[in-house]
Coordinates of C-alpha atoms and ligand atoms in Angstrom, one line a residue:
Chain A
M1 CA 44.1 17.3 26.5
S2 CA 42.0 17.1 30.4
V3 CA 44.6 17.5 33.0
A4 CA 42.0 16.4 35.0
V5 CA 44.2 14.3 37.2
A6 CA 42.0 11.5 38.7
E7 CA 41.5 12.0 42.8
R8 CA 44.2 10.1 44.7
S9 CA 43.9 7.4 47.3
A10 CA 44.5 9.2 50.5
A11 CA 46.3 7.5 52.6
P12 CA 49.2 5.6 50.8
P13 CA 49.0 2.0 50.9
Q14 CA 49.3 0.0 53.6
H15 CA 51.4 -3.0 52.3
A16 CA 50.8 -6.1 53.7
L17 CA 53.7 -7.8 54.7
R18 CA 53.1 -9.9 51.9
P19 CA 53.1 -8.5 47.9
V20 CA 50.4 -9.6 45.9
I21 CA 52.3 -10.0 43.1
S22 CA 56.1 -10.8 43.0
F23 CA 58.6 -12.1 40.5
H24 CA 62.4 -13.8 40.9
G25 CA 64.6 -14.1 39.0
V26 CA 62.2 -14.8 36.1
S27 CA 63.1 -15.4 32.7
K28 CA 61.1 -16.2 29.8
V29 CA 62.7 -17.7 26.5
Y30 CA 60.1 -18.3 23.9
P31 CA 60.6 -22.0 21.7
N32 CA 61.9 -20.3 19.0
G33 CA 64.8 -19.0 21.2
T34 CA 63.5 -15.8 21.3
E35 CA 64.7 -14.2 25.0
A36 CA 61.4 -12.2 25.7
L37 CA 62.0 -11.5 29.4
R38 CA 65.7 -11.2 31.5
D39 CA 65.9 -11.9 35.2
V40 CA 62.7 -10.1 36.7
D41 CA 62.1 -9.3 40.2
L42 CA 59.3 -7.5 41.0
A43 CA 57.1 -6.9 43.9
I44 CA 53.6 -5.0 43.9
H45 CA 51.3 -5.2 47.0
Q46 CA 47.6 -4.7 47.1
G47 CA 46.4 -1.5 45.9
D48 CA 49.2 -0.8 43.7
F49 CA 48.8 1.9 40.4
C50 CA 51.9 0.5 37.9
F51 CA 52.3 1.5 34.4
L52 CA 54.3 -1.4 32.7
V53 CA 56.4 0.6 29.9
G54 CA 58.9 0.3 27.3
P55 CA 59.3 0.1 23.2
S56 CA 57.5 -3.1 21.7
G57 CA 59.6 -6.0 21.8
A58 CA 60.2 -5.4 25.0
G59 CA 58.6 -8.1 26.7
K60 CA 55.3 -6.1 28.3
S61 CA 52.9 -8.7 27.0
T62 CA 55.1 -11.7 27.9
L63 CA 55.2 -10.4 31.9
V64 CA 51.0 -10.6 31.2
R65 CA 50.9 -13.3 30.1
L66 CA 53.4 -15.3 32.7
L67 CA 50.4 -13.2 35.6
I68 CA 48.1 -15.0 34.4
R69 CA 49.9 -18.7 33.1
D70 CA 49.3 -18.2 30.0
E71 CA 52.7 -18.8 29.7
A72 CA 54.8 -20.6 31.9
P73 CA 58.5 -18.7 32.9
S74 CA 61.8 -20.5 32.0
T75 CA 63.4 -19.7 35.3
G76 CA 62.2 -18.2 38.2
R77 CA 59.7 -18.6 40.3
I78 CA 56.3 -16.2 40.5
F79 CA 53.9 -15.7 43.1
I80 CA 50.1 -13.9 43.4
D81 CA 49.4 -14.3 46.4
G82 CA 51.1 -16.0 48.0
Q83 CA 50.5 -18.8 45.6
E84 CA 53.7 -19.9 42.9
V85 CA 52.0 -20.0 39.5
S86 CA 55.2 -20.4 38.0
R87 CA 54.8 -24.5 38.6
M88 CA 51.0 -24.5 38.8
S89 CA 48.8 -26.9 37.8
H90 CA 46.7 -27.2 34.7
R91 CA 43.5 -28.3 36.5
K92 CA 44.1 -24.7 39.0
L93 CA 44.1 -22.6 36.7
P94 CA 40.2 -21.4 35.8
K95 CA 40.7 -20.4 40.1
L96 CA 43.3 -18.2 39.5
R97 CA 42.6 -16.4 36.6
R98 CA 39.4 -15.6 38.4
K99 CA 41.7 -13.4 40.3
F100 CA 42.0 -10.8 37.5
G101 CA 40.6 -9.2 34.9
I102 CA 42.1 -8.6 32.0
V103 CA 41.6 -6.1 28.9
F104 CA 43.9 -5.8 25.9
Q105 CA 44.5 -3.7 22.5
D106 CA 41.9 -5.0 20.5
Y107 CA 38.9 -5.7 23.1
K108 CA 37.8 -9.7 21.8
L109 CA 34.2 -8.3 21.9
L110 CA 31.3 -11.0 20.7
T111 CA 29.8 -9.3 18.0
R112 CA 26.6 -11.5 17.9
R113 CA 26.2 -9.8 21.2
T114 CA 25.0 -7.1 22.7
V115 CA 26.8 -5.2 25.7
A116 CA 24.7 -6.9 28.4
Q117 CA 25.6 -9.8 27.2
N118 CA 28.6 -9.7 26.8
V119 CA 29.6 -8.6 30.2
A120 CA 27.1 -11.1 31.0
F121 CA 29.1 -14.3 29.2
A122 CA 32.0 -13.9 31.7
L123 CA 29.6 -14.6 35.2
Q124 CA 27.4 -17.6 32.9
V125 CA 30.5 -19.1 31.8
T126 CA 32.2 -19.4 36.0
R127 CA 29.1 -19.2 38.0
P128 CA 26.5 -20.5 35.6
G129 CA 23.2 -19.8 37.1
Q130 CA 24.5 -16.8 39.4
R131 CA 21.5 -15.3 40.5
H132 CA 21.1 -11.2 40.3
M133 CA 23.5 -11.6 37.3
R134 CA 21.3 -8.2 35.6
E135 CA 21.6 -6.5 38.2
K136 CA 25.7 -7.2 38.4
V137 CA 26.1 -6.2 34.8
E138 CA 23.8 -3.3 34.8
E139 CA 26.2 -2.5 37.9
V140 CA 29.2 -2.4 36.3
L141 CA 28.5 -1.4 33.3
W142 CA 27.1 1.8 35.4
I143 CA 30.3 2.1 36.8
V144 CA 32.2 2.2 33.1
G145 CA 29.2 4.9 32.5
L146 CA 27.2 3.0 29.4
E147 CA 24.4 2.2 31.3
D148 CA 22.6 3.6 28.4
K149 CA 23.9 1.5 26.0
L150 CA 23.3 -2.3 27.3
D151 CA 21.4 -3.0 24.1
K152 CA 23.4 -1.4 21.9
F153 CA 26.0 -4.7 19.6
P154 CA 29.8 -3.7 19.8
D155 CA 30.0 -2.5 16.1
E156 CA 27.5 0.4 17.0
L157 CA 30.0 1.6 19.7
S158 CA 33.0 4.0 19.2
G159 CA 36.3 2.3 20.2
G160 CA 36.5 3.4 23.6
E161 CA 32.7 2.0 24.3
Q162 CA 34.5 -1.0 23.8
Q163 CA 37.0 -0.8 25.7
R164 CA 34.8 0.3 28.4
V165 CA 32.4 -3.0 27.8
A166 CA 36.0 -5.0 27.5
I167 CA 36.3 -3.6 30.9
A168 CA 33.4 -4.0 32.4
R169 CA 33.4 -7.9 31.7
A170 CA 36.8 -7.6 33.5
L171 CA 35.5 -5.7 36.4
V172 CA 32.3 -8.2 36.8
H173 CA 33.4 -11.0 38.8
R174 CA 35.7 -8.9 41.0
P175 CA 38.9 -9.4 39.8
R176 CA 41.9 -8.3 42.7
I177 CA 44.4 -7.8 40.6
F178 CA 43.1 -5.8 36.6
L179 CA 45.8 -6.4 34.2
A180 CA 45.7 -3.5 30.9
D181 CA 47.9 -4.3 28.1
E182 CA 48.4 -1.2 25.8
P183 CA 43.9 -0.4 26.5
T184 CA 44.7 2.4 24.1
G185 CA 46.8 1.7 21.6
N186 CA 44.0 1.5 19.8
L187 CA 42.3 5.3 20.9
D188 CA 43.0 9.0 20.4
P189 CA 44.6 10.6 23.0
D190 CA 41.0 11.6 24.4
T191 CA 39.3 9.1 24.8
S192 CA 42.7 7.5 25.8
W193 CA 42.9 9.8 28.7
G194 CA 38.8 8.7 29.9
I195 CA 40.0 5.3 30.1
V196 CA 43.1 5.8 32.0
Q197 CA 40.7 7.9 34.6
L198 CA 38.5 4.6 34.4
L199 CA 41.0 2.4 35.9
L200 CA 42.7 5.1 37.8
Q201 CA 39.0 5.0 39.3
I202 CA 39.1 0.4 39.8
N203 CA 42.5 1.5 41.5
H204 CA 40.9 3.7 44.0
R205 CA 37.9 1.2 44.4
G206 CA 41.2 -1.2 46.5
T207 CA 41.7 -2.5 43.6
T208 CA 45.5 -3.4 42.6
V209 CA 45.9 -2.6 38.2
M210 CA 49.1 -2.9 36.2
M211 CA 48.9 -1.7 32.8
A212 CA 51.3 -2.1 30.4
T213 CA 52.0 0.8 28.2
H214 CA 54.0 2.6 25.9
N215 CA 51.6 6.1 25.7
R216 CA 53.9 8.6 26.7
E217 CA 51.7 11.9 27.5
V218 CA 49.5 9.3 29.6
V219 CA 52.4 8.5 31.4
D220 CA 53.6 11.4 32.3
L221 CA 49.8 12.8 33.5
V222 CA 49.2 10.2 35.7
R223 CA 52.9 10.1 37.6
R224 CA 52.7 7.5 39.2
R225 CA 54.8 3.9 39.8
V226 CA 56.3 3.2 36.6
I227 CA 58.7 0.0 36.2
A228 CA 60.2 0.2 32.6
I229 CA 61.3 -2.9 30.5
D230 CA 63.8 -3.0 27.9
N231 CA 64.9 -5.8 26.1
G232 CA 62.7 -8.1 28.5
R233 CA 65.0 -6.1 31.3
V234 CA 63.6 -3.4 34.2
V235 CA 65.9 -1.1 33.5
R236 CA 64.0 1.2 36.1
D237 CA 61.5 1.0 38.9
E238 CA 60.2 4.2 40.3
A239 CA 57.1 4.8 42.8
E240 CA 56.3 8.2 41.0
G241 CA 58.1 8.2 37.5
S242 CA 57.5 9.9 33.5
Y243 CA 58.0 7.5 30.0
L244 CA 61.4 8.3 30.6
R245 CA 64.4 8.5 32.7
E246 CA 63.8 12.1 34.2
G247 CA 66.2 14.1 32.5
T248 CA 67.3 12.0 29.3
A249 CA 66.1 10.6 26.2
T250 CA 66.0 7.2 27.3
L251 CA 64.0 4.7 29.0
Chain B
M1 CA 21.2 -28.2 40.8
R2 CA 20.7 -24.2 39.3
Q3 CA 24.6 -24.2 37.8
I4 CA 23.9 -27.7 36.5
L5 CA 20.9 -27.0 34.8
A6 CA 22.7 -23.3 33.8
S7 CA 26.1 -25.3 32.6
L8 CA 23.2 -28.1 30.7
W9 CA 21.6 -25.2 28.4
F10 CA 24.7 -23.4 27.5
A11 CA 25.9 -26.6 26.5
L12 CA 22.8 -27.3 24.5
H13 CA 22.2 -23.6 23.4
S14 CA 26.6 -23.4 21.8
A15 CA 26.2 -27.4 20.3
G16 CA 22.5 -25.8 18.8
Q17 CA 24.4 -22.3 17.7
N18 CA 27.9 -24.0 16.4
F19 CA 25.5 -27.3 14.5
R20 CA 23.8 -24.0 12.8
R21 CA 26.3 -21.7 12.2
N22 CA 28.5 -24.2 10.3
L23 CA 25.6 -25.8 8.9
G24 CA 27.2 -27.3 5.7
V25 CA 30.7 -28.8 7.9
S26 CA 27.6 -30.0 10.2
L27 CA 25.4 -32.0 7.6
A28 CA 28.4 -32.9 5.4
G29 CA 30.2 -34.6 8.5
V30 CA 26.3 -35.9 9.8
F31 CA 26.0 -37.7 5.9
T32 CA 29.5 -39.1 5.7
M33 CA 28.9 -40.6 9.3
G34 CA 25.6 -42.2 8.1
L35 CA 27.6 -43.7 5.8
I36 CA 29.6 -45.6 6.7
I37 CA 26.7 -46.1 10.1
F38 CA 25.8 -47.9 7.1
L39 CA 28.5 -49.2 6.0
V40 CA 28.7 -50.8 9.4
G41 CA 25.6 -52.1 9.7
G42 CA 24.4 -53.1 6.5
S43 CA 27.8 -55.1 6.8
L44 CA 27.6 -56.5 10.0
L45 CA 23.2 -57.7 9.1
F46 CA 24.6 -58.9 5.5
T47 CA 26.9 -61.2 7.3
H48 CA 25.0 -62.4 10.4
S49 CA 22.1 -63.7 7.1
V50 CA 25.2 -64.9 5.5
D51 CA 26.2 -66.6 8.9
T52 CA 22.4 -68.2 9.5
V53 CA 22.7 -69.2 6.4
L54 CA 25.8 -71.1 6.8
Q55 CA 25.2 -72.6 10.0
G56 CA 23.1 -74.5 8.1
Q57 CA 25.6 -75.9 5.8
E58 CA 27.3 -76.5 8.1
Q59 CA 25.3 -78.9 10.6
N60 CA 25.0 -80.5 6.8
A61 CA 29.0 -80.8 6.3
S62 CA 30.1 -81.4 9.8
H63 CA 30.1 -85.7 9.6
L64 CA 32.7 -87.7 10.2
K65 CA 33.0 -91.2 9.0
I66 CA 35.7 -93.1 11.8
Y67 CA 36.0 -96.5 10.8
L68 CA 36.8 -99.7 12.9
S69 CA 38.8 -102.0 13.0
D70 CA 38.0 -105.8 11.8
N71 CA 38.4 -107.3 14.8
A72 CA 37.1 -104.4 17.6
S73 CA 34.8 -106.1 19.9
L74 CA 31.3 -104.9 20.1
A75 CA 31.6 -104.4 23.7
S76 CA 34.4 -102.0 22.9
I77 CA 32.5 -100.4 19.9
T78 CA 29.2 -99.9 21.8
N79 CA 31.4 -98.5 24.8
F80 CA 33.1 -95.4 22.5
E81 CA 30.1 -95.3 21.1
S82 CA 28.5 -93.8 24.3
R83 CA 31.6 -91.6 25.0
L84 CA 30.9 -89.4 22.0
K85 CA 27.1 -89.8 22.2
H86 CA 27.9 -88.0 25.6
D87 CA 30.0 -85.8 24.2
P88 CA 28.1 -82.3 24.1
R89 CA 29.8 -81.2 20.3
V90 CA 27.9 -84.4 19.8
I91 CA 25.0 -84.3 17.6
S92 CA 24.4 -88.0 16.2
V93 CA 26.0 -91.2 16.3
T94 CA 25.6 -94.5 14.3
F95 CA 27.1 -97.4 14.4
E96 CA 27.1 -98.7 11.0
T97 CA 28.2 -102.5 10.1
K98 CA 30.4 -104.2 7.4
D99 CA 27.0 -105.7 6.2
Q100 CA 25.2 -101.8 5.5
A101 CA 28.5 -100.7 4.8
K102 CA 28.3 -103.2 1.8
Q103 CA 24.7 -102.1 1.7
Q104 CA 25.9 -98.8 1.2
A105 CA 28.5 -99.0 -1.1
S106 CA 26.8 -101.9 -4.1
Q107 CA 24.4 -98.9 -5.4
N108 CA 27.6 -98.1 -7.4
Q109 CA 27.3 -100.9 -10.1
S110 CA 30.6 -101.1 -10.1
I111 CA 31.8 -101.5 -7.0
S112 CA 29.0 -104.3 -6.3
N113 CA 31.2 -106.3 -9.8
A114 CA 33.9 -106.0 -7.5
L115 CA 32.6 -107.0 -4.1
A116 CA 30.6 -110.4 -5.4
V117 CA 34.5 -111.1 -7.3
L118 CA 36.2 -110.6 -4.5
G119 CA 33.7 -112.8 -2.2
S120 CA 34.5 -111.2 1.1
N121 CA 33.4 -107.9 2.9
P122 CA 36.9 -105.6 2.7
L123 CA 34.7 -102.9 4.1
P124 CA 35.6 -101.6 7.4
A125 CA 32.5 -100.5 10.3
S126 CA 32.1 -97.8 11.0
L127 CA 30.5 -94.8 13.2
N128 CA 29.0 -91.4 12.1
L129 CA 29.7 -89.0 13.8
N130 CA 27.6 -85.2 13.2
V131 CA 29.1 -82.5 14.8
R132 CA 27.7 -79.0 16.0
K133 CA 30.9 -77.5 14.9
L134 CA 33.4 -77.7 11.6
T135 CA 36.1 -76.9 13.2
D136 CA 35.7 -80.1 15.9
L137 CA 36.2 -82.2 13.6
S138 CA 39.6 -82.1 13.7
Q139 CA 39.9 -82.8 17.0
F140 CA 37.3 -86.0 16.4
N141 CA 39.9 -86.9 14.2
A142 CA 42.9 -87.0 16.9
E143 CA 41.1 -88.3 18.7
A144 CA 39.5 -91.1 17.1
K145 CA 43.5 -92.2 15.7
A146 CA 44.3 -92.5 19.1
T147 CA 41.5 -95.1 20.0
P148 CA 42.9 -98.2 19.9
I149 CA 39.3 -100.0 18.7
V150 CA 39.6 -97.1 15.1
D151 CA 41.3 -99.0 11.7
S152 CA 45.1 -97.7 12.3
T153 CA 45.5 -97.2 8.5
T154 CA 42.3 -95.1 7.5
P155 CA 41.7 -94.0 10.7
T156 CA 38.2 -91.6 10.2
D157 CA 37.4 -90.1 6.5
Y158 CA 38.8 -86.7 7.5
N159 CA 40.3 -84.1 4.9
S160 CA 42.2 -81.5 6.2
D161 CA 42.9 -80.3 3.6
V162 CA 39.5 -79.0 2.7
I163 CA 38.5 -78.6 5.8
S164 CA 41.1 -76.4 6.9
K165 CA 40.9 -73.7 3.7
L166 CA 37.4 -73.3 4.7
N167 CA 38.1 -72.8 8.3
T168 CA 41.5 -70.3 7.3
V169 CA 38.7 -68.3 4.3
I170 CA 36.4 -68.1 7.2
T171 CA 39.3 -66.3 9.6
V172 CA 40.3 -64.3 6.4
I173 CA 36.6 -63.0 6.0
Q174 CA 36.9 -62.3 9.7
W175 CA 40.4 -60.3 10.1
V176 CA 38.8 -58.3 6.9
G177 CA 35.8 -57.7 8.1
A178 CA 37.1 -56.9 11.7
I179 CA 40.2 -54.5 9.1
I180 CA 38.0 -52.5 7.6
A181 CA 35.3 -52.1 10.8
V182 CA 38.6 -50.5 12.9
I183 CA 39.5 -48.1 9.1
L184 CA 35.7 -47.0 8.9
L185 CA 36.0 -46.6 12.6
T186 CA 38.6 -44.4 12.5
I187 CA 37.4 -41.9 9.3
S188 CA 33.9 -41.7 11.2
I189 CA 36.2 -40.2 14.5
V190 CA 38.3 -37.9 12.1
I191 CA 35.4 -36.7 10.2
I192 CA 33.5 -35.9 13.5
M193 CA 37.2 -34.2 14.8
N194 CA 37.9 -31.4 12.0
T195 CA 34.1 -31.0 12.3
I196 CA 34.1 -29.6 15.9
R197 CA 37.4 -28.1 14.6
T198 CA 35.7 -26.0 12.6
A199 CA 33.5 -25.3 15.4
V200 CA 36.0 -24.8 17.7
Y201 CA 37.6 -22.5 14.6
S202 CA 34.5 -20.1 14.5
R203 CA 34.3 -19.6 18.0
R204 CA 37.8 -18.8 19.2
T205 CA 36.8 -15.6 20.7
E206 CA 34.5 -17.3 22.4
I207 CA 36.7 -20.1 24.2
E208 CA 40.0 -17.4 24.2
I209 CA 37.6 -15.8 26.7
M210 CA 36.2 -17.9 28.6
K211 CA 39.5 -19.2 29.4
L212 CA 40.8 -15.4 30.5
V213 CA 38.0 -15.4 33.2
G214 CA 38.1 -18.7 34.2
A215 CA 36.0 -21.5 32.8
T216 CA 37.5 -24.7 33.4
D217 CA 38.2 -26.6 30.5
W218 CA 35.1 -28.8 30.7
F219 CA 32.8 -25.8 30.4
V220 CA 35.1 -25.0 27.1
R221 CA 34.7 -28.4 26.2
W222 CA 31.1 -29.7 27.2
P223 CA 29.2 -27.4 23.6
F224 CA 31.6 -29.1 21.5
I225 CA 31.4 -32.9 22.8
L226 CA 26.9 -32.5 23.3
E227 CA 27.6 -30.9 19.3
G228 CA 29.7 -34.6 18.3
M229 CA 27.5 -36.8 20.3
L230 CA 24.2 -35.0 18.7
G231 CA 25.5 -35.1 14.9
G232 CA 26.3 -38.8 15.6
L233 CA 23.3 -39.5 17.3
L234 CA 21.5 -38.2 14.1
A235 CA 24.0 -40.1 11.8
A236 CA 22.8 -43.2 13.1
I237 CA 19.3 -42.6 13.4
F238 CA 18.9 -42.2 9.9
S239 CA 21.7 -44.6 8.7
G240 CA 20.0 -47.0 11.5
A241 CA 16.7 -46.4 9.8
V242 CA 18.2 -47.3 5.8
V243 CA 19.9 -50.2 7.0
F244 CA 16.6 -51.6 8.7
G245 CA 14.4 -50.4 6.0
A246 CA 17.4 -52.6 3.5
Y247 CA 17.4 -54.8 5.6
R248 CA 13.4 -56.1 4.7
L249 CA 13.0 -55.5 1.4
F250 CA 16.9 -58.0 1.7
V251 CA 15.4 -60.5 3.2
Q252 CA 12.3 -60.1 1.3
A253 CA 13.2 -60.6 -2.3
A254 CA 15.5 -63.2 -0.4
Q255 CA 12.5 -65.5 0.3
G256 CA 11.5 -65.7 -3.2
N257 CA 14.8 -66.8 -4.6
L258 CA 18.3 -68.2 -3.7
L259 CA 17.7 -69.3 -0.2
S260 CA 14.9 -68.3 3.0
V261 CA 17.0 -66.4 4.9
P262 CA 15.3 -65.2 8.3
F263 CA 14.0 -61.8 9.3
D264 CA 16.2 -62.1 13.0
T265 CA 14.4 -59.8 14.9
R266 CA 16.8 -60.1 18.2
Y267 CA 19.6 -59.3 16.2
T268 CA 18.3 -56.7 14.6
I269 CA 17.1 -54.8 17.7
T270 CA 20.5 -55.1 19.2
L271 CA 21.8 -53.6 16.1
L272 CA 20.0 -51.0 15.8
I273 CA 21.0 -49.9 19.6
V274 CA 24.7 -50.7 19.2
L275 CA 24.5 -48.4 15.7
L276 CA 23.0 -45.6 18.4
V277 CA 25.5 -45.8 21.2
G278 CA 28.1 -46.2 18.3
G279 CA 26.9 -43.3 16.6
V280 CA 26.8 -40.9 19.9
A281 CA 30.1 -42.1 21.6
V282 CA 32.1 -42.1 18.6
G283 CA 30.6 -38.6 17.6
A284 CA 32.1 -37.7 21.6
F285 CA 35.1 -39.2 21.6
G286 CA 36.1 -37.1 17.7
S287 CA 35.2 -34.0 19.3
F288 CA 37.3 -35.0 22.7
L289 CA 39.8 -34.5 19.8
G290 CA 38.8 -32.4 18.4
V291 CA 39.0 -29.9 20.9
R292 CA 42.3 -31.3 23.1
R293 CA 44.8 -29.4 21.2
F294 CA 42.9 -26.0 21.5
L295 CA 42.2 -26.5 25.3
S296 CA 45.7 -27.5 26.4
A297 CA 47.6 -24.5 26.7
Ligands
ADP1 N1 55.0 -16.7 21.5 C1 55.8 -16.6 21.4 N2 57.1 -16.6 19.9 C2 57.8 -16.6 20.2 N3 58.7 -14.7 21.0 C3 57.5 -14.3 20.8 C4 56.5 -14.9 21.1 N4 55.4 -14.0 22.0 C5 56.3 -12.5 22.3 N5 57.2 -12.7 21.2 C6 58.6 -12.0 21.0 O1 59.4 -12.0 22.9 C7 59.3 -10.1 22.4 C8 58.8 -9.5 23.6 O2 57.6 -9.7 22.8 P1 56.4 -9.1 23.8 O3 56.2 -8.9 25.6 O4 55.1 -9.1 23.1 O5 56.7 -7.5 23.7 P2 56.1 -6.5 24.4 O6 54.3 -6.9 24.6 O7 56.6 -4.9 25.0 O8 55.7 -5.6 22.6 C9 59.6 -9.5 21.7 O9 60.8 -9.9 20.6 C10 58.4 -11.0 20.6 O10 59.1 -11.1 19.6
MG2 MG1 52.5 -6.3 23.9

């Protein structure tokens, strides 16, 4: 595996007074009684890059779903950009979601559309009739390194390339916060590394990035902020952490 | 403007795609909707025709004889008669004297003989009333009873039993018609709902992405609503044409036979418009319900 760690931002992020994401005593109990998150407190600042680590079932995806208000917390409050999302009305959700770019383990690409059409779709359904759509699409596809695959269909691409298309689609409306929920879950180590490099590059351009993963090698190589979750609780939050607690075999 | 056109284009394009991708389900939905619209339109036209014929019959049936007491003065009779004549519910009033009543009755031989034996004339004079609506008869009957110059033992020839039975039958037919219409309407909505559910299901990834990137609910909804409206419109056009053709055949066939049913052009045009608008509205509403559950996340 290549160890060419992506360049870091020269200066540490200038923390605004107000974090871009904050959780205050957040718990989530699903209707079936599962306690997915318990009393979570978090603050993430504009321009941060952080890993959300923990075993399967720890509550990582739940945390992501609460952020985009796909689910509402059972108790506690969540703020994005100073706006409380935990009690946000249904009507305001589209505006909230446009602040995020999000990708998942399954790429959620539309198989009947080309690469360029998949990316353009995000603009068509949020800003119909927007001018210079083609240029914007080509620009993000260039950022993810797929400028020569515009007219290919998803099933003509490798897994890593498909995830890049998903990343391009999530980037095309210039989100403030980029969320990746196990983006490398279906990829081999080299390809995974490429995706992580891309996320670091996106972060380098000023976007806040949060990546949920249980890919130990990647986390240990990058050495950025690590938030570890186990059984719904934040058990560790380090500025330059590794996957496991230093010198132990536990989170 | 550009934005509205782009949204509209997106919605129409997706609606067309949905229709084609689920062609079997879409066509089955349109066919069943068409059948229901045909039933509704056909039964409305049939009822209207029967109604037209019945109305003609009803005018014949809407007669009431008000018997006058023998000692009523001519002035009071004339007064009562003119009051009835000016009532808007009344078509005509004629005065029948005791002699005319006797003459009328004497057409029957045995009655004629009986009258001859009696010598005097026991038959009362009467006001013969012809009203527009059968259902008004009971009111005139009540009014007659309260009038002093009317014979108190037998005020009228009103046969409340027959008339109330007729009224009941008419009311029952109207209710049954209304209930059947509501059931058919509900079925249409459920059919559209399920057609749209299939379309929603085949587009679930697309909808998921739309919600993730921040499309509004209405943006997600419109293609499906348009698809439902399109289906309703198609169904209404086809079944409307069939209803129209069947109605013309029915009128032609009836002309030669039992009753002459008039071809009511104004009613037919109104009905066809109602079917079109109704088909589109049911399509839109069914689709709205079909996507609702999926969007309320
Ligand atoms: N929709 C749901 N309904 C009920 N339980 C759920 C739901 N989603 C997740 N869970 C449960 O919540 C816990 C946390 O799940 P999740 O957030 O998906 O964890 P992770 O992403 O870390 O693997 C698990 O026990 C999971 O089974
Ligand atoms: Mg998960």
